[in-house]
Short mmCIF file of C-alpha atoms in Angstrom, two decimals:
data_model
loop_
_atom_site.label_atom_id
_atom_site.label_comp_id
_atom_site.label_asym_id
_atom_site.label_seq_id
_atom_site.Cartn_x
_atom_site.Cartn_y
_atom_site.Cartn_z
CA MET E 1374 28.11 -5.28 -5.45
CA SER E 1375 29.89 -2.09 -4.57
CA ALA E 1376 28.00 1.01 -3.51
CA LEU E 1377 29.00 2.74 -6.77
CA GLN E 1378 27.63 -0.14 -8.87
CA ILE E 1379 24.33 0.04 -7.00
CA ILE E 1380 24.08 3.81 -7.59
CA LEU E 1381 24.73 3.33 -11.33
CA LEU E 1382 22.04 0.62 -11.47
CA ILE E 1383 19.53 2.91 -9.76
CA ALA E 1384 20.41 5.74 -12.14
CA ALA E 1385 19.87 3.50 -15.18
CA TYR E 1386 16.53 2.29 -13.81
CA PHE E 1387 15.24 5.80 -13.25
CA GLY E 1388 16.47 6.77 -16.69
CA VAL E 1389 14.02 4.22 -18.10
CA LEU E 1390 11.16 5.58 -15.95
CA ILE E 1391 11.87 9.15 -17.04
CA LEU E 1392 11.82 8.00 -20.68
CA ILE E 1393 8.39 6.42 -20.11
CA SER E 1394 7.26 9.65 -18.49
CA TYR E 1395 8.43 11.63 -21.53
CA LEU E 1396 6.50 9.36 -23.90
CA THR E 1397 3.28 9.41 -21.86
CA SER E 1398 3.14 13.02 -20.71
CA LYS E 1399 3.41 15.04 -23.89
CA GLU E 1400 0.01 16.52 -23.09
CA ASP E 1401 0.58 18.25 -19.75
CA SER E 1402 -3.03 18.77 -18.68
CA ASN E 1403 -4.94 18.25 -15.43
CA ASP E 1404 -7.32 15.83 -17.16
CA THR E 1405 -4.35 13.66 -18.11
CA PHE E 1406 -2.72 14.00 -14.68
CA PHE E 1407 -5.87 13.15 -12.67
CA LYS E 1408 -7.75 10.67 -14.91
CA ALA E 1409 -5.55 9.71 -17.90
CA LYS E 1410 -8.61 10.73 -19.96
CA ARG E 1411 -10.10 7.32 -19.02
CA GLN E 1412 -8.25 5.61 -21.86
CA SER E 1413 -6.17 3.02 -19.95
CA PRO E 1414 -6.42 -0.65 -21.09
CA TRP E 1415 -7.86 -2.69 -18.19
CA TYR E 1416 -5.23 -5.46 -18.42
CA ILE E 1417 -2.39 -2.92 -18.15
CA VAL E 1418 -4.03 -1.39 -15.07
CA ALA E 1419 -4.56 -4.86 -13.52
CA PHE E 1420 -0.94 -5.94 -14.00
CA GLY E 1421 0.43 -2.63 -12.71
CA MET E 1422 -1.82 -2.75 -9.64
CA ILE E 1423 -0.10 -5.95 -8.50
CA GLY E 1424 3.11 -4.02 -7.94
CA ALA E 1425 1.33 -1.06 -6.39
CA SER E 1426 -0.54 -3.33 -3.95
CA LEU E 1427 2.50 -5.34 -2.93
CA SER E 1428 5.09 -2.55 -2.77
CA GLY E 1429 8.40 -2.72 -0.94
CA VAL E 1430 6.54 -3.84 2.18
CA THR E 1431 5.64 -7.18 0.60
CA PHE E 1432 8.98 -7.48 -1.18
CA ILE E 1433 11.01 -7.25 2.02
CA SER E 1434 8.74 -7.23 5.05
CA VAL E 1435 6.49 -10.22 4.24
CA PRO E 1436 9.49 -12.60 3.81
CA GLY E 1437 10.99 -11.14 6.99
CA TRP E 1438 7.74 -11.79 8.88
CA VAL E 1439 7.79 -15.56 8.27
CA GLU E 1440 9.99 -16.33 11.26
CA SER E 1441 7.53 -14.91 13.78
CA SER E 1442 4.19 -15.55 12.03
CA GLN E 1443 4.91 -18.47 9.64
CA PHE E 1444 2.42 -18.44 6.72
CA SER E 1445 -0.46 -17.01 8.73
CA TYR E 1446 -0.43 -13.95 6.46
CA MET E 1447 -2.21 -16.09 3.83
CA GLN E 1448 -5.31 -16.01 6.07
CA VAL E 1449 -5.32 -12.23 5.58
CA VAL E 1450 -4.67 -12.64 1.83
CA PHE E 1451 -7.73 -14.88 1.39
CA GLY E 1452 -9.71 -12.15 3.11
CA TYR E 1453 -8.32 -9.70 0.55
CA LEU E 1454 -9.88 -11.79 -2.22
CA ALA E 1455 -13.35 -11.45 -0.70
CA GLY E 1456 -12.81 -7.74 -0.24
CA TYR E 1457 -11.80 -7.21 -3.87
CA PHE E 1458 -15.07 -8.77 -5.06
CA VAL E 1459 -16.98 -6.31 -2.86
CA ILE E 1460 -15.02 -3.49 -4.49
CA ALA E 1461 -15.72 -4.77 -8.00
CA TYR E 1462 -19.47 -5.23 -7.61
CA VAL E 1463 -20.48 -2.73 -4.91
CA LEU E 1464 -18.12 0.24 -4.95
CA LEU E 1465 -16.99 0.53 -8.58
CA PRO E 1466 -20.57 0.80 -9.94
CA ILE E 1467 -21.16 3.76 -7.59
CA TYR E 1468 -17.98 5.57 -8.65
CA TYR E 1469 -18.66 5.11 -12.36
CA LYS E 1470 -22.30 6.11 -12.03
CA LEU E 1471 -21.33 9.41 -10.34
CA ASN E 1472 -18.38 9.93 -12.74
CA VAL E 1473 -16.15 11.15 -9.88
CA THR E 1474 -12.51 12.26 -10.05
CA SER E 1475 -12.09 11.88 -6.28
CA ILE E 1476 -14.06 8.98 -4.79
CA TYR E 1477 -14.82 11.11 -1.71
CA GLN E 1478 -17.09 13.24 -3.87
CA TYR E 1479 -19.59 10.42 -3.24
CA LEU E 1480 -19.75 11.48 0.41
CA GLU E 1481 -20.65 15.04 -0.59
CA ASN E 1482 -23.33 13.73 -2.92
CA ARG E 1483 -24.73 11.46 -0.18
CA PHE E 1484 -24.32 13.51 3.03
CA GLY E 1485 -22.82 16.95 2.49
CA LEU E 1486 -19.66 19.04 2.45
CA VAL E 1487 -18.37 18.21 5.96
CA SER E 1488 -18.65 14.46 5.31
CA TYR E 1489 -16.80 14.93 2.03
CA LYS E 1490 -13.95 16.85 3.64
CA THR E 1491 -13.80 14.42 6.57
CA GLY E 1492 -13.49 11.41 4.26
CA ALA E 1493 -10.83 13.14 2.19
CA PHE E 1494 -8.93 14.08 5.35
CA PHE E 1495 -8.80 10.48 6.60
CA PHE E 1496 -7.60 9.29 3.18
CA PHE E 1497 -4.98 12.01 3.21
CA ILE E 1498 -3.60 10.91 6.59
CA SER E 1499 -3.86 7.22 5.64
CA ARG E 1500 -2.02 7.63 2.36
CA ILE E 1501 0.74 9.82 3.79
CA LEU E 1502 1.42 7.23 6.49
CA GLY E 1503 1.06 4.26 4.12
CA ALA E 1504 3.33 5.72 1.45
CA SER E 1505 5.84 6.74 4.10
CA PHE E 1506 5.92 3.21 5.56
CA ARG E 1507 6.69 1.82 2.11
CA LEU E 1508 9.34 4.35 1.18
CA TYR E 1509 10.93 4.17 4.63
CA LEU E 1510 11.58 0.49 4.04
CA VAL E 1511 13.48 1.00 0.79
CA ALA E 1512 15.27 4.05 2.20
CA ILE E 1513 16.76 2.12 5.14
CA VAL E 1514 17.97 -0.60 2.74
CA LEU E 1515 19.62 1.95 0.43
CA GLN E 1516 21.09 3.70 3.46
CA LYS E 1517 22.57 0.57 5.00
CA PHE E 1518 23.92 -1.01 1.82
CA VAL E 1519 24.80 2.06 -0.27
CA PHE E 1520 24.91 5.51 1.29
CA ASP E 1521 26.45 4.61 4.65
CA ALA E 1522 29.61 3.80 2.69
CA TYR E 1523 29.83 7.47 1.72
CA GLY E 1524 28.76 8.88 5.09
CA PHE E 1525 25.60 10.25 3.46
CA PRO E 1526 22.79 11.11 5.94
CA PHE E 1527 19.47 9.26 5.99
CA TRP E 1528 17.47 12.41 5.29
CA GLY E 1529 19.54 12.89 2.13
CA THR E 1530 18.71 9.37 0.95
CA VAL E 1531 15.01 10.02 1.47
CA THR E 1532 15.17 13.38 -0.31
CA ILE E 1533 16.89 11.86 -3.35
CA SER E 1534 14.22 9.11 -3.50
CA ILE E 1535 11.37 11.63 -3.49
CA ILE E 1536 13.05 13.88 -6.07
CA LEU E 1537 13.45 10.92 -8.44
CA ILE E 1538 9.74 10.10 -8.10
CA TRP E 1539 8.79 13.74 -8.65
CA LEU E 1540 10.84 13.88 -11.86
CA TYR E 1541 8.79 11.25 -13.67
CA THR E 1542 5.35 12.06 -12.26
CA PHE E 1543 5.11 15.86 -12.25
CA LYS E 1544 3.71 16.10 -15.79
CA GLY E 1545 1.94 12.86 -16.72
CA GLY E 1546 0.54 11.98 -13.30
CA ILE E 1547 -1.72 8.94 -13.31
CA LYS E 1548 -1.27 8.34 -17.05
CA THR E 1549 2.46 7.86 -16.52
CA ILE E 1550 1.88 5.80 -13.36
CA VAL E 1551 -0.31 3.24 -15.15
CA TRP E 1552 2.57 2.42 -17.50
CA THR E 1553 5.49 2.68 -15.08
CA ASP E 1554 3.62 0.40 -12.64
CA THR E 1555 3.51 -2.27 -15.36
CA LEU E 1556 7.29 -2.20 -15.78
CA GLN E 1557 7.85 -2.12 -12.02
CA THR E 1558 5.54 -5.10 -11.41
CA LEU E 1559 7.45 -7.10 -14.01
CA PHE E 1560 10.80 -6.33 -12.37
CA MET E 1561 9.48 -7.26 -8.94
CA LEU E 1562 8.01 -10.63 -9.97
CA VAL E 1563 11.08 -11.59 -11.98
CA ALA E 1564 13.29 -10.69 -9.01
CA VAL E 1565 11.48 -12.89 -6.49
CA ILE E 1566 11.34 -15.89 -8.88
CA ILE E 1567 15.06 -15.62 -9.69
CA ALA E 1568 15.83 -15.27 -5.97
CA ILE E 1569 13.99 -18.53 -5.19
CA VAL E 1570 15.73 -20.35 -8.05
CA LEU E 1571 19.23 -19.19 -7.08
CA ILE E 1572 18.84 -19.82 -3.34
CA THR E 1573 17.37 -23.31 -3.78
CA ASP E 1574 20.20 -24.11 -6.19
CA LYS E 1575 22.77 -22.94 -3.62
CA LEU E 1576 21.10 -25.24 -1.07
CA ASP E 1577 21.34 -28.14 -3.58
CA TRP E 1578 17.56 -28.44 -3.80
CA SER E 1579 15.19 -28.55 -6.69
CA LEU E 1580 11.99 -26.59 -6.16
CA SER E 1581 10.05 -29.80 -5.48
CA GLU E 1582 12.67 -30.91 -2.92
CA PHE E 1583 12.37 -27.56 -1.15
CA LEU E 1584 8.57 -27.84 -1.02
CA ALA E 1585 8.85 -31.34 0.43
CA SER E 1586 11.65 -30.56 2.89
CA GLU E 1587 11.37 -30.87 6.67
CA GLU E 1588 12.97 -27.43 7.03
CA LEU E 1589 9.98 -25.82 5.27
CA THR E 1590 7.52 -27.43 7.70
CA ALA E 1591 9.03 -25.32 10.50
CA TYR E 1592 7.68 -22.20 8.77
CA ASN E 1593 4.69 -23.09 6.58
CA LYS E 1594 1.80 -23.42 9.02
CA THR E 1595 -0.96 -21.39 7.34
CA PHE E 1596 -4.22 -21.76 9.25
CA PHE E 1597 -4.44 -20.99 12.97
CA THR E 1598 -7.67 -22.15 14.58
CA GLU E 1599 -6.53 -23.33 18.01
CA SER E 1600 -7.72 -20.32 19.99
CA PHE E 1601 -10.15 -17.61 18.94
CA LEU E 1602 -8.55 -15.41 21.58
CA ALA E 1603 -5.27 -15.32 19.62
CA LYS E 1604 -4.54 -12.38 17.34
CA ASN E 1605 -3.87 -14.63 14.32
CA HIS E 1606 -7.01 -16.80 14.46
CA LEU E 1607 -8.32 -17.72 10.98
CA ILE E 1608 -11.70 -15.97 11.27
CA LYS E 1609 -10.23 -12.77 12.71
CA SER E 1610 -7.48 -12.66 10.09
CA PHE E 1611 -9.88 -13.39 7.20
CA LEU E 1612 -12.38 -10.70 8.24
CA GLY E 1613 -9.56 -8.27 8.94
CA GLY E 1614 -8.07 -8.94 5.51
CA MET E 1615 -11.42 -8.51 3.78
CA PHE E 1616 -12.05 -5.11 5.33
CA ILE E 1617 -8.43 -4.03 4.89
CA ALA E 1618 -8.83 -4.70 1.16
CA ILE E 1619 -12.15 -2.85 1.00
CA CYS E 1620 -10.66 0.15 2.80
CA MET E 1621 -7.06 0.25 1.56
CA THR E 1622 -8.11 -0.36 -2.04
CA GLY E 1623 -11.82 0.35 -2.50
CA LEU E 1624 -11.99 3.43 -0.26
CA ASP E 1625 -8.51 4.66 -1.19
CA GLN E 1626 -8.14 7.37 -3.82
CA ASP E 1627 -4.69 6.07 -4.75
CA MET E 1628 -5.84 2.59 -5.82
CA MET E 1629 -9.21 3.65 -7.19
CA GLN E 1630 -7.69 6.44 -9.27
CA LYS E 1631 -6.04 3.74 -11.40
CA ASN E 1632 -9.30 1.81 -11.76
CA LEU E 1633 -11.15 4.94 -12.77
CA THR E 1634 -8.79 5.41 -15.74
CA CYS E 1635 -10.38 2.34 -17.40
CA LYS E 1636 -12.74 3.08 -20.28
CA THR E 1637 -15.83 1.43 -18.81
CA LEU E 1638 -17.18 -0.06 -15.57
CA LYS E 1639 -17.00 -3.55 -17.08
CA ASP E 1640 -13.30 -3.09 -17.88
CA ALA E 1641 -12.64 -1.85 -14.33
CA GLN E 1642 -14.40 -4.92 -12.88
CA LYS E 1643 -12.38 -7.29 -15.09
CA ASN E 1644 -9.26 -5.51 -13.89
CA MET E 1645 -10.20 -5.92 -10.23
CA VAL E 1646 -11.17 -9.61 -10.40
CA SER E 1647 -8.15 -10.73 -12.42
CA PHE E 1648 -5.79 -8.71 -10.24
CA SER E 1649 -7.20 -10.22 -7.03
CA LEU E 1650 -6.73 -13.83 -8.22
CA VAL E 1651 -3.13 -13.28 -9.28
CA LEU E 1652 -2.39 -11.55 -5.98
CA ILE E 1653 -3.07 -14.76 -3.98
CA VAL E 1654 -0.43 -16.68 -5.93
CA VAL E 1655 2.10 -13.85 -5.72
CA ASN E 1656 1.76 -13.46 -1.93
CA PHE E 1657 2.23 -17.21 -1.45
CA ILE E 1658 5.44 -17.05 -3.49
CA PHE E 1659 6.72 -14.27 -1.24
CA LEU E 1660 6.06 -16.40 1.85
CA LEU E 1661 7.94 -19.32 0.27
CA LEU E 1662 10.83 -16.95 -0.32
CA GLY E 1663 10.70 -15.90 3.34
CA ALA E 1664 10.98 -19.50 4.56
CA LEU E 1665 13.82 -20.07 2.13
CA LEU E 1666 15.71 -17.03 3.43
CA PHE E 1667 15.55 -18.19 7.06
CA ILE E 1668 16.57 -21.73 6.10
CA TYR E 1669 19.53 -20.34 4.14
CA ALA E 1670 20.52 -17.99 6.98
CA GLU E 1671 20.47 -20.84 9.50
CA ARG E 1672 22.52 -23.16 7.31
CA TYR E 1673 25.21 -20.56 6.54
CA ASN E 1674 25.15 -18.81 9.95
CA ILE E 1675 23.96 -15.47 8.62
CA ALA E 1676 22.77 -13.27 11.47
CA THR E 1677 19.71 -11.06 11.23
CA PRO E 1678 21.00 -7.54 10.41
CA LEU E 1679 20.87 -4.82 13.04
CA LEU E 1680 19.42 -1.35 12.63
CA ASP E 1681 20.24 1.13 15.40
CA GLY E 1682 21.26 -1.83 17.58
CA LYS E 1683 18.03 -3.81 17.04
CA ALA E 1684 17.59 -7.01 15.00
CA LYS E 1685 15.55 -6.18 11.88
CA THR E 1686 14.16 -9.21 9.99
CA ASP E 1687 13.01 -6.82 7.24
CA LEU E 1688 16.69 -6.56 6.28
CA LEU E 1689 17.37 -10.30 5.96
CA PHE E 1690 16.48 -10.49 2.26
CA PRO E 1691 18.79 -7.61 1.27
CA GLU E 1692 21.55 -9.00 3.52
CA ILE E 1693 21.44 -12.40 1.79
CA ALA E 1694 20.98 -10.95 -1.71
CA LEU E 1695 23.87 -8.49 -1.41
CA ASN E 1696 26.24 -10.13 1.09
CA GLY E 1697 25.12 -13.76 1.31
CA GLY E 1698 27.74 -15.36 -0.96
CA LEU E 1699 25.38 -15.77 -3.91
CA SER E 1700 25.86 -14.61 -7.48
CA ILE E 1701 25.98 -11.02 -8.70
CA THR E 1702 22.82 -11.85 -10.65
CA LEU E 1703 20.81 -12.11 -7.44
CA ALA E 1704 22.18 -8.78 -6.19
CA ILE E 1705 21.17 -7.06 -9.44
CA VAL E 1706 17.66 -8.54 -9.67
CA PHE E 1707 17.08 -7.93 -5.95
CA LEU E 1708 17.92 -4.25 -6.29
CA LEU E 1709 15.77 -3.88 -9.39
CA GLY E 1710 12.92 -5.68 -7.63
CA LEU E 1711 13.31 -3.61 -4.47
CA ILE E 1712 13.37 -0.30 -6.30
CA ALA E 1713 10.45 -1.34 -8.50
CA ALA E 1714 8.40 -2.58 -5.54
CA ALA E 1715 9.00 0.53 -3.48
CA TYR E 1716 8.47 3.12 -6.15
CA SER E 1717 5.48 1.43 -7.81
CA SER E 1718 3.41 2.36 -4.76
CA ALA E 1719 5.18 5.56 -3.77
CA ASP E 1720 4.82 7.27 -7.15
CA SER E 1721 1.09 6.61 -7.33
CA ALA E 1722 0.73 7.74 -3.70
CA LEU E 1723 2.38 11.06 -4.51
CA THR E 1724 0.07 11.46 -7.51
CA SER E 1725 -3.08 10.57 -5.56
CA LEU E 1726 -2.14 12.89 -2.68
CA THR E 1727 -1.73 15.69 -5.20
CA THR E 1728 -5.08 14.80 -6.79
CA SER E 1729 -6.89 14.62 -3.45
CA PHE E 1730 -5.48 17.90 -2.17
CA CYS E 1731 -6.27 19.71 -5.43
CA ILE E 1732 -9.78 18.31 -5.87
CA ASP E 1733 -10.97 17.75 -2.29
CA PHE E 1734 -9.40 20.62 -0.39
CA LEU E 1735 -8.59 23.34 -2.92
CA GLY E 1736 -11.54 22.77 -5.27
CA ILE E 1737 -9.24 23.20 -8.24
CA GLU E 1738 -12.14 22.85 -10.70
CA ASN E 1739 -13.47 26.19 -9.39
CA ILE E 1740 -10.14 28.01 -9.82
CA GLU E 1741 -9.53 30.09 -12.94
CA LYS E 1742 -8.60 27.65 -15.70
CA SER E 1743 -5.35 29.40 -16.63
CA LYS E 1744 -4.09 28.95 -13.04
CA GLN E 1745 -5.10 25.30 -12.48
CA LYS E 1746 -1.94 23.70 -13.88
CA GLY E 1747 0.30 25.94 -11.77
CA VAL E 1748 -1.69 25.11 -8.63
CA ARG E 1749 -1.36 21.39 -9.32
CA LYS E 1750 2.41 21.60 -9.78
CA ARG E 1751 2.91 23.57 -6.56
CA VAL E 1752 0.81 21.04 -4.64
CA HIS E 1753 2.89 18.22 -6.15
CA ILE E 1754 6.03 19.80 -4.69
CA LEU E 1755 4.32 20.37 -1.32
CA MET E 1756 3.26 16.69 -1.08
CA SER E 1757 6.84 15.65 -1.85
CA LEU E 1758 8.12 17.71 1.08
CA VAL E 1759 5.49 16.25 3.42
CA LEU E 1760 6.56 12.70 2.55
CA ILE E 1761 10.21 13.51 3.20
CA VAL E 1762 9.46 14.81 6.70
CA VAL E 1763 7.27 11.84 7.68
CA ILE E 1764 9.69 9.18 6.36
CA VAL E 1765 12.63 10.70 8.25
CA ALA E 1766 10.52 10.77 11.43
CA PHE E 1767 9.76 7.03 11.05
CA LYS E 1768 13.44 6.20 11.51
CA TYR E 1769 13.11 7.29 15.13
CA ILE E 1770 9.61 5.90 15.78
CA LEU E 1771 9.27 2.42 14.27
CA ASP E 1772 10.59 -0.53 16.24
CA SER E 1773 8.85 -3.60 14.73
CA ASN E 1774 8.06 -5.25 11.38
CA VAL E 1775 6.88 -2.65 8.85
CA ILE E 1776 3.93 -4.57 7.43
CA ASP E 1777 2.59 -5.20 10.93
CA ASN E 1778 2.80 -1.46 11.65
CA LEU E 1779 1.15 -0.66 8.32
CA LEU E 1780 -1.86 -2.89 8.98
CA LYS E 1781 -2.22 -1.59 12.54
CA VAL E 1782 -2.33 2.02 11.37
CA ALA E 1783 -4.93 1.08 8.74
CA GLY E 1784 -7.24 0.02 11.57
CA TYR E 1785 -7.30 3.57 12.91
CA THR E 1786 -7.22 5.69 9.77
CA TYR E 1787 -9.46 3.71 7.42
CA GLY E 1788 -12.12 2.79 10.02
CA PRO E 1789 -14.02 6.10 9.72
CA LEU E 1790 -14.03 5.77 5.91
CA LEU E 1791 -15.47 2.27 6.24
CA GLY E 1792 -18.23 3.51 8.54
CA LEU E 1793 -19.10 6.51 6.34
CA PHE E 1794 -19.31 4.58 3.08
CA ALA E 1795 -21.17 1.64 4.67
CA PHE E 1796 -23.74 4.00 6.20
CA GLY E 1797 -24.18 5.77 2.89
CA ILE E 1798 -24.58 2.60 0.84
CA PHE E 1799 -26.62 0.39 3.18
CA THR E 1800 -28.99 2.91 4.77
CA LYS E 1801 -31.28 5.61 3.41
CA PHE E 1802 -30.79 7.97 6.36
CA LYS E 1803 -29.61 11.52 6.01
CA ILE E 1804 -27.41 12.89 8.77
CA ILE E 1805 -26.64 16.22 10.42
CA ASP E 1806 -23.56 16.78 8.32
CA LYS E 1807 -21.84 19.33 10.57
CA TYR E 1808 -21.34 16.73 13.34
CA VAL E 1809 -19.64 14.08 11.18
CA TRP E 1810 -16.09 15.13 12.06
CA ILE E 1811 -16.89 14.76 15.77
CA VAL E 1812 -18.23 11.22 15.27
CA THR E 1813 -15.16 10.11 13.29
CA LEU E 1814 -12.69 11.67 15.72
CA LEU E 1815 -14.37 10.00 18.70
CA SER E 1816 -14.39 6.71 16.77
CA VAL E 1817 -10.61 6.84 16.27
CA LEU E 1818 -9.99 7.72 19.94
CA LEU E 1819 -12.30 4.98 21.19
CA SER E 1820 -10.74 2.44 18.83
CA TYR E 1821 -7.27 3.39 20.03
CA PHE E 1822 -8.41 2.87 23.62
CA ILE E 1823 -9.90 -0.55 22.77
CA GLY E 1824 -6.77 -1.57 20.83
CA SER E 1825 -4.58 -0.61 23.80
CA ILE E 1826 -6.35 -2.86 26.30
CA PRO E 1827 -3.95 -5.67 27.32
CA PRO E 1828 -5.22 -9.19 26.46
CA GLU E 1829 -5.10 -10.22 30.13
CA HIS E 1830 -7.81 -7.63 30.85
CA MET E 1831 -10.12 -9.24 28.24
CA GLY E 1832 -9.86 -12.87 29.26
CA GLY E 1833 -6.83 -13.44 27.02
CA TYR E 1834 -8.47 -12.04 23.87
CA ALA E 1835 -5.88 -10.28 21.67
CA ILE E 1836 -7.25 -7.71 19.23
CA GLY E 1837 -5.81 -8.07 15.72
CA TYR E 1838 -6.78 -6.59 12.39
CA GLU E 1839 -10.47 -6.76 13.31
CA LEU E 1840 -9.85 -3.39 14.97
CA LEU E 1841 -10.60 -1.88 11.55
CA VAL E 1842 -14.07 -3.43 11.63
CA ILE E 1843 -14.62 -2.26 15.21
CA ASN E 1844 -13.64 1.27 14.23
CA GLY E 1845 -16.01 1.17 11.25
CA LEU E 1846 -18.88 -0.07 13.42
CA ILE E 1847 -18.32 2.66 15.99
CA THR E 1848 -18.48 5.26 13.19
CA PHE E 1849 -21.59 3.59 11.72
CA PHE E 1850 -23.49 3.66 15.02
CA GLY E 1851 -22.26 7.18 15.71
CA LEU E 1852 -23.80 8.30 12.41
CA ILE E 1853 -27.11 6.73 13.48
CA LEU E 1854 -27.05 9.02 16.52
CA ILE E 1855 -26.74 12.12 14.32
CA ARG E 1856 -29.23 11.06 11.64
CA SER E 1857 -31.77 13.69 10.68
CA LYS E 1858 -35.52 13.19 10.73
CA GLU E 1859 -35.71 13.65 6.99
CA ASN E 1860 -34.98 10.52 4.91
#
C-alpha cells in the first residue's frame, strides 16, 4: 500500500469513530463522561475490554517477542486469569458498595486524604507511562511506513494521533469509549485471524499442518521449570502475571472505570469472568502469529526492520504485512487492526486520566456546578499535551521490546497501590496518614535498587515480574510501621 492509501484508510476509520461519538455523546454531561450513567450492557463492556487490555502492545510486541522468549508469555497469561478472579470477587464488591467514581476514593474512606492522593498519584504516573508505551508503538509504525515518505517529523505523527483521539472522546468520555472499544476489538481480532490464514496459505500449509510442523516447535515452548533462578520460571511468571492483572486492571482507574459503568455488581462480575477466559485464547493466537511471522521471515529472507540503527522485532509484523509480498487484503486488515488495537487503550487512558485528575486532584464535585464542564474539557486538553510530550521522549529512551518495558515499569508504579489496597482490605489497622507518601516513595526506591542487582550477585537469581509483588510487600510492611494505636 502507498502512504496516501494508508492515510485515507486511517481517515475513514476515524470517521466511523467520530460518528459513534456523535451518536453516544448527545448529552454532554460530567455524569455521562465519567460513569456513562451506569447503563452499559455488561457483555458490551466485556468484549470492548479485550481490545483495551491487549492494545497495540499485544498486537505487535507479543508476536515480536516470540523469537527471544518463545511462548513463555502464556505463563504470565495464566497468572492473569487468577488475578481477574480476585478482581471480580474481592475488589469489585468494594467499589460497588462504596459507589465510587474514582476507585482511589476507597483509600480516603479507609485511611485518609494523603493515602487517597498518593494512590491517585501512582495511578496517574502508571497510566501516563502505560498509555504512552502503547501509543509510541503505533506511532513508530505509522512514522516508518507512512509519514517518513513525506518527511513528516515523529512529533507531528504523535500530535495527530492524540488530536484524533481527543476529537471522539472530548464529549462522551467513557460512554463513547465503551462502544468504540467494541468496534476496535472486533477489528483487531479479525485482523489477526486473517493474518494467520493468509500467511499459512502463502507457506502452503493448512492450519493443522502449521500446528504440527517442526518449524513451530522451535518457538512454542510454553512452560519453563528448569531453573527457579531464571527470570522466566513458571512460578515466578504466574505470580507476576496474577499481580500484574490485579494491579493493572483491578487497581487501575482506566480499566475499572469501564466495569463501573455496568448496571449492577453481578453484571460487572459476569463481565470480568467472561473477559478473562476469552483473553487466554486470544493471547495464544497472538503467540501463534508470532511464530508464523518468524518462520515466514526465515523462509523468504526478510530481515528484522531497523529503527535508529537497531533491530526492532516489534516491527516485523508490520514489515511482513505491508512489504512482505502478501496480498493487499493483509495490509488493509493489519492497519485496521493496528489502529484499533492502539487506540482502544489510548482513548480510554486519556478519558481515565481526565477523570482521575478532575476527581482526585481538583475535587471537581466541589467546584461550582456551572463551571464543572469547562474544567473537565480544559483538563482533557492538558492530558492530551502530557501524552504527546511523554511519547516523543520514548523515541530517545526505549531500546528493547515494548511489552517487556511495560511490564517492568508496572513493577515500580503499581507496587505501592498493591500494598495500600492489600493493607486496607486484609488488615483492620489504621495508619498515620501523613506518612504514607514517604512509605510509598521509599518502597519504589528500594524496589528499584533490588531490581538493579545483577543476577551474579544473588547466586544467579534473576528478578522478573515478581518485582511487583516485592514492591507491594515493602509498602505493606512499611504501612505496619506507621500504623496508629487506634484500630
